[in-house]
């Protein structure tokens, strides 16, 4: 089988972000675009010759084409073995699991996570390292440098592989093993949570709805919830992955998972509701009549994780991204364990996990995880919740309210201003940074600024410093506003404003979130001059 070197020229826009390279499908469909980026990744993988690689994606539009291209390029680059999910499918957490279990040198994960799919939607490619987690900035910068100077890519001349059948085949000298995408992941879950107790919960008549949003978690949820745990057929809805996610926006939040929210807040709500996103690394938890914020979910899992076999010996520590509410901090203090505040991006958690400094971690954007892999893991979070419900024999809403009674409630919301023009968005952040020295002591409505900064993180493991990770405004009234530009979109800029206020009094734990946070919203808008600088009087999405 012949390896061919194809001449090429660089594209100027192939700098990976926090989760790889994400662009519109039409951008990736440009001739040589995919090949250039994959070649730039492979050129930076040390020890690739004779090693094992993992390839898989979330099944979104163009996934099938890129998988075949990646396999042929891997063969040209000297990998000896590739593990690829059946039909080219692997959830992001399952890819991390497979990399770790089979001691692969890394993996190509094809996904744009929670971004929309379809011909007019988004696509993404990222590389996960041998520990199963996303590549660090040193690697992604090297990839960008290579992509900016690339002159050729290598590929073997071979027919496409039949990915529908599990089993081995060959591409040139390289062995390709088409694997069951669920098997290794399900085996790992059985080691972490008590399948028998959860099965007993379902046998008792417990009712649940899991909405896979026509994305990758559907096959995993069906195999584990309905298959191994005995949940009634139909517990998992929208369970077949579709290239356009069935028209769903695969972001598990109350806005986009509106059918689940309507059910769980209605008169015939099941006992528990959950959803996951495009590539399976995020989760949404809904108790009967009550949406559980990701920040609260992380705190509750931290408090109760010892009830599951995988965490019975306790936790080494917990970490949260800086914009995530401080609810987990309060639990960590009571447990006497470390709590770390990191920038947004799973690679920061991966360092802490590898060093054994933390066991659980999470982000306000619905990503929660533990030391079992090096990615966030949507279905794992749902299973851990089910383990807690099975052991405590309490309804989910009661667990949440008891948590608030013990630790206080962190009212929390996020305002997203999507697809802003990039220049005005950057100018807003620059102007806000210039204001920081003068803000302490100023009063906005009934709130007084106590302190503020532009968050910079010094990694306790490798000593690296990551500056400008978001602007924090702390008010004396135990409230906080955080501003940052997101790196997960594919067009324009998204301004995210995170708003929270702590309420210790139990008689104030059932107030409307919008009412409690209205003064914080007003102060944040005034301080950042959002309306004047963006032309937007309202956010695109409130979660």
XYZ file of N, CA and C in Angstrom, residues 10-23 27-28 33 36-37 40-41 123-126 136-149 347 487-490:
132
model
N -0.391 26.414 4.010
C -1.042 26.605 5.308
C -2.367 27.363 5.212
N -3.210 27.126 6.200
C -4.371 27.970 6.477
C -4.007 28.832 7.687
N -4.486 30.043 7.708
C -4.076 30.978 8.768
C -4.897 30.848 10.048
N -5.955 30.030 10.019
C -6.914 30.017 11.143
C -6.908 28.692 11.900
N -5.770 28.012 11.969
C -5.753 26.687 12.599
C -5.095 26.707 13.982
N -5.348 27.759 14.744
C -4.887 27.803 16.135
C -5.930 27.121 17.019
N -5.585 26.037 17.702
C -6.568 25.366 18.573
C -6.924 26.233 19.772
N -8.170 26.091 20.225
C -8.621 26.787 21.423
C -8.538 25.882 22.641
N -9.385 26.165 23.635
C -9.339 25.404 24.884
C -9.696 23.939 24.676
N -10.455 23.642 23.625
C -10.857 22.256 23.377
C -10.609 21.878 21.922
N -9.438 22.185 21.419
C -9.091 21.820 20.061
C -9.507 22.879 19.059
N -9.569 22.464 17.793
C -9.928 23.370 16.699
C -11.403 23.204 16.388
N -12.166 24.272 16.531
C -13.601 24.243 16.230
C -13.930 25.310 15.200
N -14.603 24.876 14.149
C -15.016 25.776 13.077
C -16.336 25.269 12.508
N -15.978 25.132 6.826
C -14.544 25.448 6.899
C -13.729 24.159 6.824
N -14.130 23.156 7.605
C -13.414 21.876 7.582
C -13.531 21.174 6.234
N -7.965 21.066 4.374
C -8.077 21.693 5.701
C -7.918 20.656 6.818
N -4.328 19.047 6.688
C -3.290 19.918 7.248
C -3.258 19.861 8.771
N -4.432 19.925 9.381
C -4.479 19.991 10.834
C -4.083 18.652 11.461
N -0.408 18.197 11.237
C 0.281 19.053 12.212
C 0.221 18.447 13.605
N -0.865 17.755 13.921
C -0.948 17.033 15.197
C 0.042 15.876 15.204
N -18.001 21.699 13.615
C -17.198 20.486 13.710
C -15.939 20.829 14.500
N -15.270 19.803 15.024
C -14.060 20.057 15.795
C -13.148 18.854 15.827
N -11.865 19.121 15.990
C -10.852 18.072 16.150
C -9.954 18.479 17.316
N -9.740 17.553 18.249
C -8.756 17.814 19.290
C -7.944 16.549 19.522
N -2.046 19.915 26.395
C -1.741 21.188 27.044
C -1.442 22.272 26.012
N -1.344 23.504 26.494
C -1.132 24.630 25.590
C 0.198 24.524 24.856
N 1.210 23.951 25.500
C 2.502 23.795 24.831
C 2.367 22.930 23.580
N 1.521 21.899 23.657
C 1.299 21.019 22.501
C 0.473 21.737 21.436
N -0.622 22.375 21.843
C -1.500 23.021 20.852
C -0.791 24.179 20.158
N 0.088 24.872 20.881
C 0.857 25.949 20.244
C 1.840 25.378 19.231
N 2.427 24.231 19.550
C 3.334 23.579 18.605
C 2.574 23.123 17.356
N 1.334 22.657 17.559
C 0.499 22.260 16.424
C 0.214 23.471 15.537
N -0.132 24.590 16.161
C -0.405 25.806 15.389
C 0.830 26.266 14.614
N 1.956 26.195 15.271
C 3.206 26.597 14.612
C 3.472 25.714 13.396
N 3.250 24.422 13.560
C 3.463 23.500 12.440
C 2.452 23.759 11.332
N 1.183 23.966 11.713
C 0.138 24.205 10.712
C 0.399 25.481 9.925
N 1.078 26.442 10.556
C 1.349 27.728 9.903
C 2.480 27.641 8.879
N 3.197 26.519 8.916
C 4.340 26.388 8.009
C 4.296 25.093 7.197
N -7.836 20.917 30.980
C -6.411 20.598 31.114
C -5.878 21.039 32.475
N -14.141 30.677 24.674
C -13.341 30.168 23.565
C -13.937 28.951 22.909
N -15.239 28.660 23.138
C -15.816 27.418 22.606
C -16.728 27.634 21.403
N -16.971 28.881 21.016
C -17.821 29.138 19.858
C -17.022 29.059 18.566
N -17.721 29.197 17.429
C -17.030 29.115 16.148
C -17.187 30.390 15.331
